[in-house]
Amino acid sequence: MGGPALEIFKFSLYLFVPVAALIHFGDPAWYRQNVLPYRDRLFPPSKTIQSLPTDPHGIRAELDRIKSERLAKRAAQEDEGKQ
């Protein structure tokens, strides 16, 4: 129907579009200008950096602290539910 000219046009279009997208969006300057500011708005940098314990006693103490916080939160929720 279209002939070989149409096939050559379609083939060149199939090659040109991905290569052009890679050249445009793969540019580091474009990434720094458009992606990094948006990323910082979506995921603001954390202000609190928490160090993880490495020794067994520190790990056990941290787990106990987390468990007590959960129990206190659960007790507060149950008290709200009863009122």
PDB file of N, CA and C in Angstrom:
ATOM      1  N   MET A   1       0.817  -1.182   0.000  1.00  0.00           N
ATOM      2  CA  MET A   1       0.000   0.000   0.000  1.00  0.00           C
ATOM      3  C   MET A   1       0.868   1.256   0.000  1.00  0.00           C
ATOM      4  N   GLY A   2       1.722   1.396   1.028  1.00  0.00           N
ATOM      5  CA  GLY A   2       2.534   2.596   1.102  1.00  0.00           C
ATOM      6  C   GLY A   2       3.836   2.468   0.350  1.00  0.00           C
ATOM      7  N   GLY A   3       4.314   1.274   0.241  1.00  0.00           N
ATOM      8  CA  GLY A   3       5.539   1.058  -0.488  1.00  0.00           C
ATOM      9  C   GLY A   3       6.772   1.173   0.376  1.00  0.00           C
ATOM     10  N   PRO A   4       7.930   1.061  -0.257  1.00  0.00           N
ATOM     11  CA  PRO A   4       9.176   1.080   0.492  1.00  0.00           C
ATOM     12  C   PRO A   4       9.484   2.441   1.112  1.00  0.00           C
ATOM     13  N   ALA A   5       9.007   3.521   0.517  1.00  0.00           N
ATOM     14  CA  ALA A   5       9.278   4.845   1.084  1.00  0.00           C
ATOM     15  C   ALA A   5       8.638   4.987   2.459  1.00  0.00           C
ATOM     16  N   LEU A   6       7.427   4.475   2.601  1.00  0.00           N
ATOM     17  CA  LEU A   6       6.751   4.532   3.902  1.00  0.00           C
ATOM     18  C   LEU A   6       7.492   3.691   4.931  1.00  0.00           C
ATOM     19  N   GLU A   7       7.960   2.517   4.544  1.00  0.00           N
ATOM     20  CA  GLU A   7       8.691   1.651   5.472  1.00  0.00           C
ATOM     21  C   GLU A   7      10.004   2.296   5.909  1.00  0.00           C
ATOM     22  N   ILE A   8      10.687   2.946   4.992  1.00  0.00           N
ATOM     23  CA  ILE A   8      11.938   3.635   5.348  1.00  0.00           C
ATOM     24  C   ILE A   8      11.645   4.785   6.302  1.00  0.00           C
ATOM     25  N   PHE A   9      10.558   5.515   6.056  1.00  0.00           N
ATOM     26  CA  PHE A   9      10.176   6.610   6.948  1.00  0.00           C
ATOM     27  C   PHE A   9       9.847   6.085   8.347  1.00  0.00           C
ATOM     28  N   LYS A  10       9.057   5.027   8.434  1.00  0.00           N
ATOM     29  CA  LYS A  10       8.688   4.468   9.736  1.00  0.00           C
ATOM     30  C   LYS A  10       9.924   3.946  10.475  1.00  0.00           C
ATOM     31  N   PHE A  11      10.805   3.263   9.764  1.00  0.00           N
ATOM     32  CA  PHE A  11      12.009   2.729  10.396  1.00  0.00           C
ATOM     33  C   PHE A  11      12.893   3.858  10.925  1.00  0.00           C
ATOM     34  N   SER A  12      13.051   4.907  10.128  1.00  0.00           N
ATOM     35  CA  SER A  12      13.879   6.029  10.592  1.00  0.00           C
ATOM     36  C   SER A  12      13.223   6.736  11.766  1.00  0.00           C
ATOM     37  N   LEU A  13      11.908   6.828  11.790  1.00  0.00           N
ATOM     38  CA  LEU A  13      11.203   7.427  12.922  1.00  0.00           C
ATOM     39  C   LEU A  13      11.372   6.565  14.170  1.00  0.00           C
ATOM     40  N   TYR A  14      11.287   5.249  14.015  1.00  0.00           N
ATOM     41  CA  TYR A  14      11.457   4.340  15.152  1.00  0.00           C
ATOM     42  C   TYR A  14      12.864   4.450  15.740  1.00  0.00           C
ATOM     43  N   LEU A  15      13.840   4.746  14.901  1.00  0.00           N
ATOM     44  CA  LEU A  15      15.198   4.925  15.408  1.00  0.00           C
ATOM     45  C   LEU A  15      15.433   6.317  15.959  1.00  0.00           C
ATOM     46  N   PHE A  16      14.872   7.322  15.342  1.00  0.00           N
ATOM     47  CA  PHE A  16      15.147   8.699  15.712  1.00  0.00           C
ATOM     48  C   PHE A  16      14.543   9.069  17.062  1.00  0.00           C
ATOM     49  N   VAL A  17      13.313   8.668  17.342  1.00  0.00           N
ATOM     50  CA  VAL A  17      12.624   9.089  18.559  1.00  0.00           C
ATOM     51  C   VAL A  17      13.351   8.610  19.824  1.00  0.00           C
ATOM     52  N   PRO A  18      13.709   7.336  19.969  1.00  0.00           N
ATOM     53  CA  PRO A  18      14.420   6.939  21.191  1.00  0.00           C
ATOM     54  C   PRO A  18      15.810   7.576  21.313  1.00  0.00           C
ATOM     55  N   VAL A  19      16.520   7.705  20.196  1.00  0.00           N
ATOM     56  CA  VAL A  19      17.847   8.316  20.257  1.00  0.00           C
ATOM     57  C   VAL A  19      17.727   9.773  20.648  1.00  0.00           C
ATOM     58  N   ALA A  20      16.761  10.483  20.103  1.00  0.00           N
ATOM     59  CA  ALA A  20      16.567  11.888  20.457  1.00  0.00           C
ATOM     60  C   ALA A  20      16.178  12.023  21.934  1.00  0.00           C
ATOM     61  N   ALA A  21      15.327  11.115  22.431  1.00  0.00           N
ATOM     62  CA  ALA A  21      14.945  11.163  23.846  1.00  0.00           C
ATOM     63  C   ALA A  21      16.143  10.907  24.741  1.00  0.00           C
ATOM     64  N   LEU A  22      16.991   9.954  24.375  1.00  0.00           N
ATOM     65  CA  LEU A  22      18.189   9.686  25.180  1.00  0.00           C
ATOM     66  C   LEU A  22      19.138  10.869  25.183  1.00  0.00           C
ATOM     67  N   ILE A  23      19.286  11.515  24.053  1.00  0.00           N
ATOM     68  CA  ILE A  23      20.178  12.671  23.990  1.00  0.00           C
ATOM     69  C   ILE A  23      19.620  13.817  24.825  1.00  0.00           C
ATOM     70  N   HIS A  24      18.316  14.051  24.738  1.00  0.00           N
ATOM     71  CA  HIS A  24      17.728  15.178  25.468  1.00  0.00           C
ATOM     72  C   HIS A  24      17.667  14.917  26.973  1.00  0.00           C
ATOM     73  N   PHE A  25      17.078  13.803  27.367  1.00  0.00           N
ATOM     74  CA  PHE A  25      16.857  13.534  28.790  1.00  0.00           C
ATOM     75  C   PHE A  25      18.083  12.949  29.479  1.00  0.00           C
ATOM     76  N   GLY A  26      19.070  12.491  28.747  1.00  0.00           N
ATOM     77  CA  GLY A  26      20.271  11.934  29.349  1.00  0.00           C
ATOM     78  C   GLY A  26      21.336  12.966  29.627  1.00  0.00           C
ATOM     79  N   ASP A  27      21.071  14.208  29.312  1.00  0.00           N
ATOM     80  CA  ASP A  27      22.044  15.281  29.528  1.00  0.00           C
ATOM     81  C   ASP A  27      22.140  15.586  31.030  1.00  0.00           C
ATOM     82  N   PRO A  28      23.319  15.552  31.635  1.00  0.00           N
ATOM     83  CA  PRO A  28      23.441  15.820  33.069  1.00  0.00           C
ATOM     84  C   PRO A  28      22.971  17.222  33.465  1.00  0.00           C
ATOM     85  N   ALA A  29      23.166  18.206  32.599  1.00  0.00           N
ATOM     86  CA  ALA A  29      22.712  19.566  32.925  1.00  0.00           C
ATOM     87  C   ALA A  29      21.184  19.603  33.016  1.00  0.00           C
ATOM     88  N   TRP A  30      20.504  18.914  32.109  1.00  0.00           N
ATOM     89  CA  TRP A  30      19.043  18.857  32.159  1.00  0.00           C
ATOM     90  C   TRP A  30      18.588  18.166  33.437  1.00  0.00           C
ATOM     91  N   TYR A  31      19.272  17.120  33.842  1.00  0.00           N
ATOM     92  CA  TYR A  31      18.922  16.386  35.068  1.00  0.00           C
ATOM     93  C   TYR A  31      19.060  17.293  36.287  1.00  0.00           C
ATOM     94  N   ARG A  32      20.196  18.012  36.364  1.00  0.00           N
ATOM     95  CA  ARG A  32      20.409  18.909  37.508  1.00  0.00           C
ATOM     96  C   ARG A  32      19.387  20.037  37.522  1.00  0.00           C
ATOM     97  N   GLN A  33      19.000  20.529  36.375  1.00  0.00           N
ATOM     98  CA  GLN A  33      18.083  21.661  36.297  1.00  0.00           C
ATOM     99  C   GLN A  33      16.635  21.265  36.562  1.00  0.00           C
ATOM    100  N   ASN A  34      16.200  20.109  36.089  1.00  0.00           N
ATOM    101  CA  ASN A  34      14.787  19.756  36.149  1.00  0.00           C
ATOM    102  C   ASN A  34      14.434  18.680  37.161  1.00  0.00           C
ATOM    103  N   VAL A  35      15.313  17.744  37.406  1.00  0.00           N
ATOM    104  CA  VAL A  35      14.954  16.609  38.256  1.00  0.00           C
ATOM    105  C   VAL A  35      15.321  16.857  39.719  1.00  0.00           C
ATOM    106  N   LEU A  36      16.521  17.340  39.974  1.00  0.00           N
ATOM    107  CA  LEU A  36      16.970  17.490  41.360  1.00  0.00           C
ATOM    108  C   LEU A  36      16.117  18.462  42.176  1.00  0.00           C
ATOM    109  N   PRO A  37      15.709  19.632  41.656  1.00  0.00           N
ATOM    110  CA  PRO A  37      14.830  20.486  42.468  1.00  0.00           C
ATOM    111  C   PRO A  37      13.481  19.825  42.771  1.00  0.00           C
ATOM    112  N   TYR A  38      12.935  19.115  41.813  1.00  0.00           N
ATOM    113  CA  TYR A  38      11.662  18.441  42.035  1.00  0.00           C
ATOM    114  C   TYR A  38      11.817  17.304  43.044  1.00  0.00           C
ATOM    115  N   ARG A  39      12.931  16.594  42.975  1.00  0.00           N
ATOM    116  CA  ARG A  39      13.189  15.516  43.933  1.00  0.00           C
ATOM    117  C   ARG A  39      13.298  16.072  45.351  1.00  0.00           C
ATOM    118  N   ASP A  40      13.942  17.222  45.491  1.00  0.00           N
ATOM    119  CA  ASP A  40      14.084  17.816  46.824  1.00  0.00           C
ATOM    120  C   ASP A  40      12.745  18.301  47.365  1.00  0.00           C
ATOM    121  N   ARG A  41      11.821  18.705  46.479  1.00  0.00           N
ATOM    122  CA  ARG A  41      10.487  19.084  46.947  1.00  0.00           C
ATOM    123  C   ARG A  41       9.686  17.855  47.367  1.00  0.00           C
ATOM    124  N   LEU A  42       9.825  16.752  46.633  1.00  0.00           N
ATOM    125  CA  LEU A  42       9.074  15.544  46.971  1.00  0.00           C
ATOM    126  C   LEU A  42       9.635  14.858  48.211  1.00  0.00           C
ATOM    127  N   PHE A  43      10.949  14.752  48.275  1.00  0.00           N
ATOM    128  CA  PHE A  43      11.610  14.060  49.378  1.00  0.00           C
ATOM    129  C   PHE A  43      12.592  15.014  50.041  1.00  0.00           C
ATOM    130  N   PRO A  44      12.114  15.850  50.975  1.00  0.00           N
ATOM    131  CA  PRO A  44      13.036  16.791  51.608  1.00  0.00           C
ATOM    132  C   PRO A  44      14.100  16.041  52.398  1.00  0.00           C
ATOM    133  N   PRO A  45      15.306  16.586  52.456  1.00  0.00           N
ATOM    134  CA  PRO A  45      16.369  15.895  53.195  1.00  0.00           C
ATOM    135  C   PRO A  45      16.035  15.817  54.684  1.00  0.00           C
ATOM    136  N   SER A  46      16.337  14.700  55.246  1.00  0.00           N
ATOM    137  CA  SER A  46      16.041  14.470  56.658  1.00  0.00           C
ATOM    138  C   SER A  46      16.980  15.291  57.525  1.00  0.00           C
ATOM    139  N   LYS A  47      16.406  15.945  58.534  1.00  0.00           N
ATOM    140  CA  LYS A  47      17.218  16.773  59.417  1.00  0.00           C
ATOM    141  C   LYS A  47      17.782  15.977  60.587  1.00  0.00           C
ATOM    142  N   THR A  48      17.113  14.885  60.924  1.00  0.00           N
ATOM    143  CA  THR A  48      17.589  14.060  62.025  1.00  0.00           C
ATOM    144  C   THR A  48      18.254  12.817  61.462  1.00  0.00           C
ATOM    145  N   ILE A  49      19.499  12.666  61.748  1.00  0.00           N
ATOM    146  CA  ILE A  49      20.236  11.480  61.320  1.00  0.00           C
ATOM    147  C   ILE A  49      20.426  10.613  62.556  1.00  0.00           C
ATOM    148  N   GLN A  50      19.829   9.450  62.515  1.00  0.00           N
ATOM    149  CA  GLN A  50      19.867   8.558  63.652  1.00  0.00           C
ATOM    150  C   GLN A  50      20.912   7.478  63.393  1.00  0.00           C
ATOM    151  N   SER A  51      21.824   7.320  64.330  1.00  0.00           N
ATOM    152  CA  SER A  51      22.827   6.275  64.176  1.00  0.00           C
ATOM    153  C   SER A  51      22.274   4.961  64.742  1.00  0.00           C
ATOM    154  N   LEU A  52      22.515   3.905  64.060  1.00  0.00           N
ATOM    155  CA  LEU A  52      22.031   2.602  64.476  1.00  0.00           C
ATOM    156  C   LEU A  52      23.035   1.950  65.409  1.00  0.00           C
ATOM    157  N   PRO A  53      22.555   1.260  66.426  1.00  0.00           N
ATOM    158  CA  PRO A  53      23.476   0.576  67.325  1.00  0.00           C
ATOM    159  C   PRO A  53      24.119  -0.624  66.639  1.00  0.00           C
ATOM    160  N   THR A  54      25.344  -0.916  67.025  1.00  0.00           N
ATOM    161  CA  THR A  54      26.056  -2.034  66.409  1.00  0.00           C
ATOM    162  C   THR A  54      26.314  -3.180  67.384  1.00  0.00           C
ATOM    163  N   ASP A  55      26.347  -2.889  68.666  1.00  0.00           N
ATOM    164  CA  ASP A  55      26.614  -3.951  69.634  1.00  0.00           C
ATOM    165  C   ASP A  55      25.291  -4.587  70.071  1.00  0.00           C
ATOM    166  N   PRO A  56      25.311  -5.821  70.544  1.00  0.00           N
ATOM    167  CA  PRO A  56      24.069  -6.529  70.914  1.00  0.00           C
ATOM    168  C   PRO A  56      23.281  -5.832  72.027  1.00  0.00           C
ATOM    169  N   HIS A  57      23.981  -5.225  72.986  1.00  0.00           N
ATOM    170  CA  HIS A  57      23.276  -4.553  74.082  1.00  0.00           C
ATOM    171  C   HIS A  57      22.570  -3.297  73.580  1.00  0.00           C
ATOM    172  N   GLY A  58      23.196  -2.582  72.688  1.00  0.00           N
ATOM    173  CA  GLY A  58      22.571  -1.396  72.106  1.00  0.00           C
ATOM    174  C   GLY A  58      21.363  -1.751  71.259  1.00  0.00           C
ATOM    175  N   ILE A  59      21.459  -2.849  70.521  1.00  0.00           N
ATOM    176  CA  ILE A  59      20.324  -3.302  69.706  1.00  0.00           C
ATOM    177  C   ILE A  59      19.168  -3.695  70.601  1.00  0.00           C
ATOM    178  N   ARG A  60      19.452  -4.425  71.675  1.00  0.00           N
ATOM    179  CA  ARG A  60      18.392  -4.851  72.599  1.00  0.00           C
ATOM    180  C   ARG A  60      17.742  -3.633  73.259  1.00  0.00           C
ATOM    181  N   ALA A  61      18.543  -2.642  73.636  1.00  0.00           N
ATOM    182  CA  ALA A  61      17.991  -1.430  74.254  1.00  0.00           C
ATOM    183  C   ALA A  61      17.106  -0.670  73.262  1.00  0.00           C
ATOM    184  N   GLU A  62      17.522  -0.596  72.021  1.00  0.00           N
ATOM    185  CA  GLU A  62      16.720   0.094  71.004  1.00  0.00           C
ATOM    186  C   GLU A  62      15.414  -0.650  70.758  1.00  0.00           C
ATOM    187  N   LEU A  63      15.452  -1.964  70.685  1.00  0.00           N
ATOM    188  CA  LEU A  63      14.229  -2.744  70.511  1.00  0.00           C
ATOM    189  C   LEU A  63      13.274  -2.569  71.697  1.00  0.00           C
ATOM    190  N   ASP A  64      13.820  -2.546  72.907  1.00  0.00           N
ATOM    191  CA  ASP A  64      12.991  -2.318  74.092  1.00  0.00           C
ATOM    192  C   ASP A  64      12.352  -0.934  74.067  1.00  0.00           C
ATOM    193  N   ARG A  65      13.106   0.063  73.605  1.00  0.00           N
ATOM    194  CA  ARG A  65      12.575   1.428  73.515  1.00  0.00           C
ATOM    195  C   ARG A  65      11.432   1.478  72.500  1.00  0.00           C
ATOM    196  N   ILE A  66      11.594   0.843  71.358  1.00  0.00           N
ATOM    197  CA  ILE A  66      10.557   0.839  70.326  1.00  0.00           C
ATOM    198  C   ILE A  66       9.315   0.112  70.832  1.00  0.00           C
ATOM    199  N   LYS A  67       9.529  -1.002  71.532  1.00  0.00           N
ATOM    200  CA  LYS A  67       8.397  -1.765  72.059  1.00  0.00           C
ATOM    201  C   LYS A  67       7.624  -0.950  73.100  1.00  0.00           C
ATOM    202  N   SER A  68       8.330  -0.233  73.973  1.00  0.00           N
ATOM    203  CA  SER A  68       7.641   0.573  74.985  1.00  0.00           C
ATOM    204  C   SER A  68       6.882   1.731  74.328  1.00  0.00           C
ATOM    205  N   GLU A  69       7.429   2.315  73.271  1.00  0.00           N
ATOM    206  CA  GLU A  69       6.709   3.380  72.556  1.00  0.00           C
ATOM    207  C   GLU A  69       5.438   2.838  71.923  1.00  0.00           C
ATOM    208  N   ARG A  70       5.506   1.655  71.339  1.00  0.00           N
ATOM    209  CA  ARG A  70       4.320   1.047  70.734  1.00  0.00           C
ATOM    210  C   ARG A  70       3.255   0.740  71.788  1.00  0.00           C
ATOM    211  N   LEU A  71       3.695   0.199  72.925  1.00  0.00           N
ATOM    212  CA  LEU A  71       2.733  -0.123  73.979  1.00  0.00           C
ATOM    213  C   LEU A  71       2.080   1.146  74.513  1.00  0.00           C
ATOM    214  N   ALA A  72       2.851   2.212  74.680  1.00  0.00           N
ATOM    215  CA  ALA A  72       2.284   3.469  75.161  1.00  0.00           C
ATOM    216  C   ALA A  72       1.304   4.041  74.146  1.00  0.00           C
ATOM    217  N   LYS A  73       1.619   3.939  72.871  1.00  0.00           N
ATOM    218  CA  LYS A  73       0.728   4.438  71.827  1.00  0.00           C
ATOM    219  C   LYS A  73      -0.559   3.624  71.792  1.00  0.00           C
ATOM    220  N   ARG A  74      -0.422   2.301  71.919  1.00  0.00           N
ATOM    221  CA  ARG A  74      -1.598   1.428  71.918  1.00  0.00           C
ATOM    222  C   ARG A  74      -2.482   1.714  73.134  1.00  0.00           C
ATOM    223  N   ALA A  75      -1.877   1.940  74.301  1.00  0.00           N
ATOM    224  CA  ALA A  75      -2.652   2.250  75.503  1.00  0.00           C
ATOM    225  C   ALA A  75      -3.376   3.586  75.344  1.00  0.00           C
ATOM    226  N   ALA A  76      -2.721   4.556  74.727  1.00  0.00           N
ATOM    227  CA  ALA A  76      -3.359   5.856  74.503  1.00  0.00           C
ATOM    228  C   ALA A  76      -4.536   5.713  73.541  1.00  0.00           C
ATOM    229  N   GLN A  77      -4.414   4.879  72.524  1.00  0.00           N
ATOM    230  CA  GLN A  77      -5.502   4.672  71.581  1.00  0.00           C
ATOM    231  C   GLN A  77      -6.676   3.952  72.244  1.00  0.00           C
ATOM    232  N   GLU A  78      -6.367   2.997  73.116  1.00  0.00           N
ATOM    233  CA  GLU A  78      -7.433   2.291  73.823  1.00  0.00           C
ATOM    234  C   GLU A  78      -8.160   3.224  74.782  1.00  0.00           C
ATOM    235  N   ASP A  79      -7.412   4.135  75.430  1.00  0.00           N
ATOM    236  CA  ASP A  79      -8.047   5.100  76.330  1.00  0.00           C
ATOM    237  C   ASP A  79      -8.960   6.042  75.549  1.00  0.00           C
ATOM    238  N   GLU A  80      -8.547   6.439  74.348  1.00  0.00           N
ATOM    239  CA  GLU A  80      -9.397   7.292  73.517  1.00  0.00           C
ATOM    240  C   GLU A  80     -10.651   6.543  73.077  1.00  0.00           C
ATOM    241  N   GLY A  81     -10.498   5.258  72.794  1.00  0.00           N
ATOM    242  CA  GLY A  81     -11.634   4.455  72.357  1.00  0.00           C
ATOM    243  C   GLY A  81     -12.662   4.234  73.456  1.00  0.00           C
ATOM    244  N   LYS A  82     -12.224   4.181  74.701  1.00  0.00           N
ATOM    245  CA  LYS A  82     -13.130   3.958  75.828  1.00  0.00           C
ATOM    246  C   LYS A  82     -13.910   5.212  76.184  1.00  0.00           C
ATOM    247  N   GLN A  83     -13.367   6.363  75.855  1.00  0.00           N
ATOM    248  CA  GLN A  83     -14.054   7.613  76.257  1.00  0.00           C
ATOM    249  C   GLN A  83     -15.110   7.990  75.318  1.00  0.00           C
TER     250      GLN A  83
END
